[in-house]
Amino acid sequence: MTEPLSITASVVGITTAAIGSVKFLYTTIGNIKDVPTALGNIRSDLQAVEPVLQELYTVLESEDSQVLLIDDIKGAVENCNSACSTFQKSLDHWMRHATKYKAFWAEWTDRVKVGIFEQGTINVFKGRLNDCKSTLIMALSTSSVLLIALGRLTVTRQGFMMKEVKDSMLKSNELRLDKEKARANRELAAIESSLKQLSVSIRDAVNEESKRNLEQLLEEMQEQKASNEVFRKTCEEALFETKNIHNGIEQEIKNTKADNNGRAVAGLINTPGEVRNIKQNISDTSARGGSFAGAGIIQDLNLSIPSSGNE
């Protein structure tokens, strides 16, 4: 099993690469003379996502990085880095067709107005970039909310916060996550509709060049769908974690037993982080003949180590 520290280190490396890709693409577009508005607007999107990546890097370097949903964070940052690299290649391809910037961009802009290839690529890239930004913002903000609710992040001069205020803060985060999840679902429906239309266009393509361009756009849109799935999953997991803290966990555990040298455990065995308001109803737990039986919040238990008697 991969250790948490090594996972965090890998995300730090990917985040560093993504920050570099964002900066490089931002500079590249900025150096283009007479850049079309549709392309120039991408710089604003890049400018918006960079500080979020920088904040993520800072949090990953802190002691509370384990609160983040690391798997989803890694996927979001990888998508961001991949999106920037893919768009950089498309941009290089478009620019290779020019001998002079002005002449090229005038021709390119006209084609964008009547075609779907370049504009489609731009829209997909903006969608992937936005999904990455939204995923990171959701994870980072939820991380802060949970740290405050768990008392591990001080936000008042007195160093404590009333339960009512914490409950209100957690409830607000739940509502916000519900809205973001609904938005992600709407975006997914739009992406799937576009994918279907694009598949029909590929089938009816008038020539090989059009077919290749459409197939490339289809691949890029499938990557956008993957980015959306990471965003939706982050909302779901962040909502689950928030509700765990806010509403607590209820468990009813009965008849936990181990016989004939067997082992049995039950109830939040390796619970990550801290959980408040746990309600458990545990009964009939027993162990016989040197076996082990446990119930309720047992962390870091390795049952592969033979026991030497009742524990």
PDB file of N, CA and C in Angstrom, residues 21 29 90 94 97 103 117 123 133 135 147 165 181 186 191 204-205 207 241 257 261 276 278 305:
ATOM      1  N   SER A  21       3.035  24.502 -16.584  1.00  0.00           N
ATOM      2  CA  SER A  21       2.299  24.428 -17.849  1.00  0.00           C
ATOM      3  C   SER A  21       1.361  25.620 -18.005  1.00  0.00           C
ATOM      4  N   ILE A  29       0.474  32.637 -25.242  1.00  0.00           N
ATOM      5  CA  ILE A  29      -0.655  33.376 -25.818  1.00  0.00           C
ATOM      6  C   ILE A  29      -0.414  34.876 -25.727  1.00  0.00           C
ATOM      7  N   SER A  90      -1.985  22.082 -29.863  1.00  0.00           N
ATOM      8  CA  SER A  90      -2.926  22.597 -30.856  1.00  0.00           C
ATOM      9  C   SER A  90      -2.521  23.997 -31.291  1.00  0.00           C
ATOM     10  N   TRP A  94      -1.547  25.305 -35.048  1.00  0.00           N
ATOM     11  CA  TRP A  94      -2.186  26.418 -35.751  1.00  0.00           C
ATOM     12  C   TRP A  94      -1.152  27.447 -36.204  1.00  0.00           C
ATOM     13  N   HIS A  97       1.073  27.105 -39.449  1.00  0.00           N
ATOM     14  CA  HIS A  97       0.478  27.381 -40.747  1.00  0.00           C
ATOM     15  C   HIS A  97       0.622  28.854 -41.140  1.00  0.00           C
ATOM     16  N   ALA A 103      -1.507  37.950 -40.844  1.00  0.00           N
ATOM     17  CA  ALA A 103      -2.172  37.230 -41.935  1.00  0.00           C
ATOM     18  C   ALA A 103      -2.744  35.910 -41.422  1.00  0.00           C
ATOM     19  N   PHE A 117     -13.800  23.219 -35.474  1.00  0.00           N
ATOM     20  CA  PHE A 117     -12.592  22.550 -34.991  1.00  0.00           C
ATOM     21  C   PHE A 117     -11.865  23.375 -33.928  1.00  0.00           C
ATOM     22  N   ASN A 123     -13.325  25.589 -26.527  1.00  0.00           N
ATOM     23  CA  ASN A 123     -14.397  25.362 -25.554  1.00  0.00           C
ATOM     24  C   ASN A 123     -14.098  24.169 -24.644  1.00  0.00           C
ATOM     25  N   LYS A 133     -10.256  23.860 -11.749  1.00  0.00           N
ATOM     26  CA  LYS A 133     -10.342  24.948 -10.764  1.00  0.00           C
ATOM     27  C   LYS A 133     -11.450  24.671  -9.757  1.00  0.00           C
ATOM     28  N   THR A 135     -12.804  21.786  -8.913  1.00  0.00           N
ATOM     29  CA  THR A 135     -12.449  20.640  -8.074  1.00  0.00           C
ATOM     30  C   THR A 135     -11.525  21.060  -6.942  1.00  0.00           C
ATOM     31  N   LEU A 147     -11.346  21.352   9.071  1.00  0.00           N
ATOM     32  CA  LEU A 147     -10.308  21.640  10.069  1.00  0.00           C
ATOM     33  C   LEU A 147     -10.830  22.566  11.156  1.00  0.00           C
ATOM     34  N   VAL A 165     -22.226  28.030  15.576  1.00  0.00           N
ATOM     35  CA  VAL A 165     -21.513  28.653  14.449  1.00  0.00           C
ATOM     36  C   VAL A 165     -20.892  27.575  13.561  1.00  0.00           C
ATOM     37  N   LYS A 181     -22.551  20.125  -7.173  1.00  0.00           N
ATOM     38  CA  LYS A 181     -22.811  18.788  -7.712  1.00  0.00           C
ATOM     39  C   LYS A 181     -23.893  18.839  -8.782  1.00  0.00           C
ATOM     40  N   ARG A 186     -25.334  18.902 -14.663  1.00  0.00           N
ATOM     41  CA  ARG A 186     -25.834  19.596 -15.859  1.00  0.00           C
ATOM     42  C   ARG A 186     -24.761  19.655 -16.939  1.00  0.00           C
ATOM     43  N   ILE A 191     -22.186  17.635 -22.050  1.00  0.00           N
ATOM     44  CA  ILE A 191     -21.040  16.977 -22.682  1.00  0.00           C
ATOM     45  C   ILE A 191     -21.481  15.714 -23.408  1.00  0.00           C
ATOM     46  N   ASP A 204     -20.766  11.195 -40.745  1.00  0.00           N
ATOM     47  CA  ASP A 204     -21.203  11.873 -41.971  1.00  0.00           C
ATOM     48  C   ASP A 204     -20.144  12.816 -42.534  1.00  0.00           C
ATOM     49  N   ALA A 205     -18.909  12.706 -42.058  1.00  0.00           N
ATOM     50  CA  ALA A 205     -17.845  13.615 -42.510  1.00  0.00           C
ATOM     51  C   ALA A 205     -17.678  13.558 -44.027  1.00  0.00           C
ATOM     52  N   ASN A 207     -15.004  14.484 -45.843  1.00  0.00           N
ATOM     53  CA  ASN A 207     -13.676  14.105 -46.319  1.00  0.00           C
ATOM     54  C   ASN A 207     -12.838  13.628 -45.136  1.00  0.00           C
ATOM     55  N   GLU A 241     -18.012  13.794   3.622  1.00  0.00           N
ATOM     56  CA  GLU A 241     -17.165  14.120   4.767  1.00  0.00           C
ATOM     57  C   GLU A 241     -17.791  15.229   5.612  1.00  0.00           C
ATOM     58  N   LYS A 257     -18.262 -11.825  16.991  1.00  0.00           N
ATOM     59  CA  LYS A 257     -17.636 -12.956  17.662  1.00  0.00           C
ATOM     60  C   LYS A 257     -16.516 -13.540  16.808  1.00  0.00           C
ATOM     61  N   ASN A 261      -9.803 -19.722  16.475  1.00  0.00           N
ATOM     62  CA  ASN A 261      -8.629 -18.928  16.101  1.00  0.00           C
ATOM     63  C   ASN A 261      -8.906 -17.902  14.991  1.00  0.00           C
ATOM     64  N   ARG A 276     -16.618  13.412  14.561  1.00  0.00           N
ATOM     65  CA  ARG A 276     -17.381  13.823  15.729  1.00  0.00           C
ATOM     66  C   ARG A 276     -18.757  13.180  15.691  1.00  0.00           C
ATOM     67  N   ILE A 278     -20.207  10.443  16.886  1.00  0.00           N
ATOM     68  CA  ILE A 278     -20.381   9.043  16.518  1.00  0.00           C
ATOM     69  C   ILE A 278     -21.338   8.389  17.517  1.00  0.00           C
ATOM     70  N   ILE A 305      -0.814 -10.205  12.355  1.00  0.00           N
ATOM     71  CA  ILE A 305       0.129 -10.579  13.433  1.00  0.00           C
ATOM     72  C   ILE A 305      -0.592 -11.499  14.395  1.00  0.00           C
TER      73      ILE A 305
END
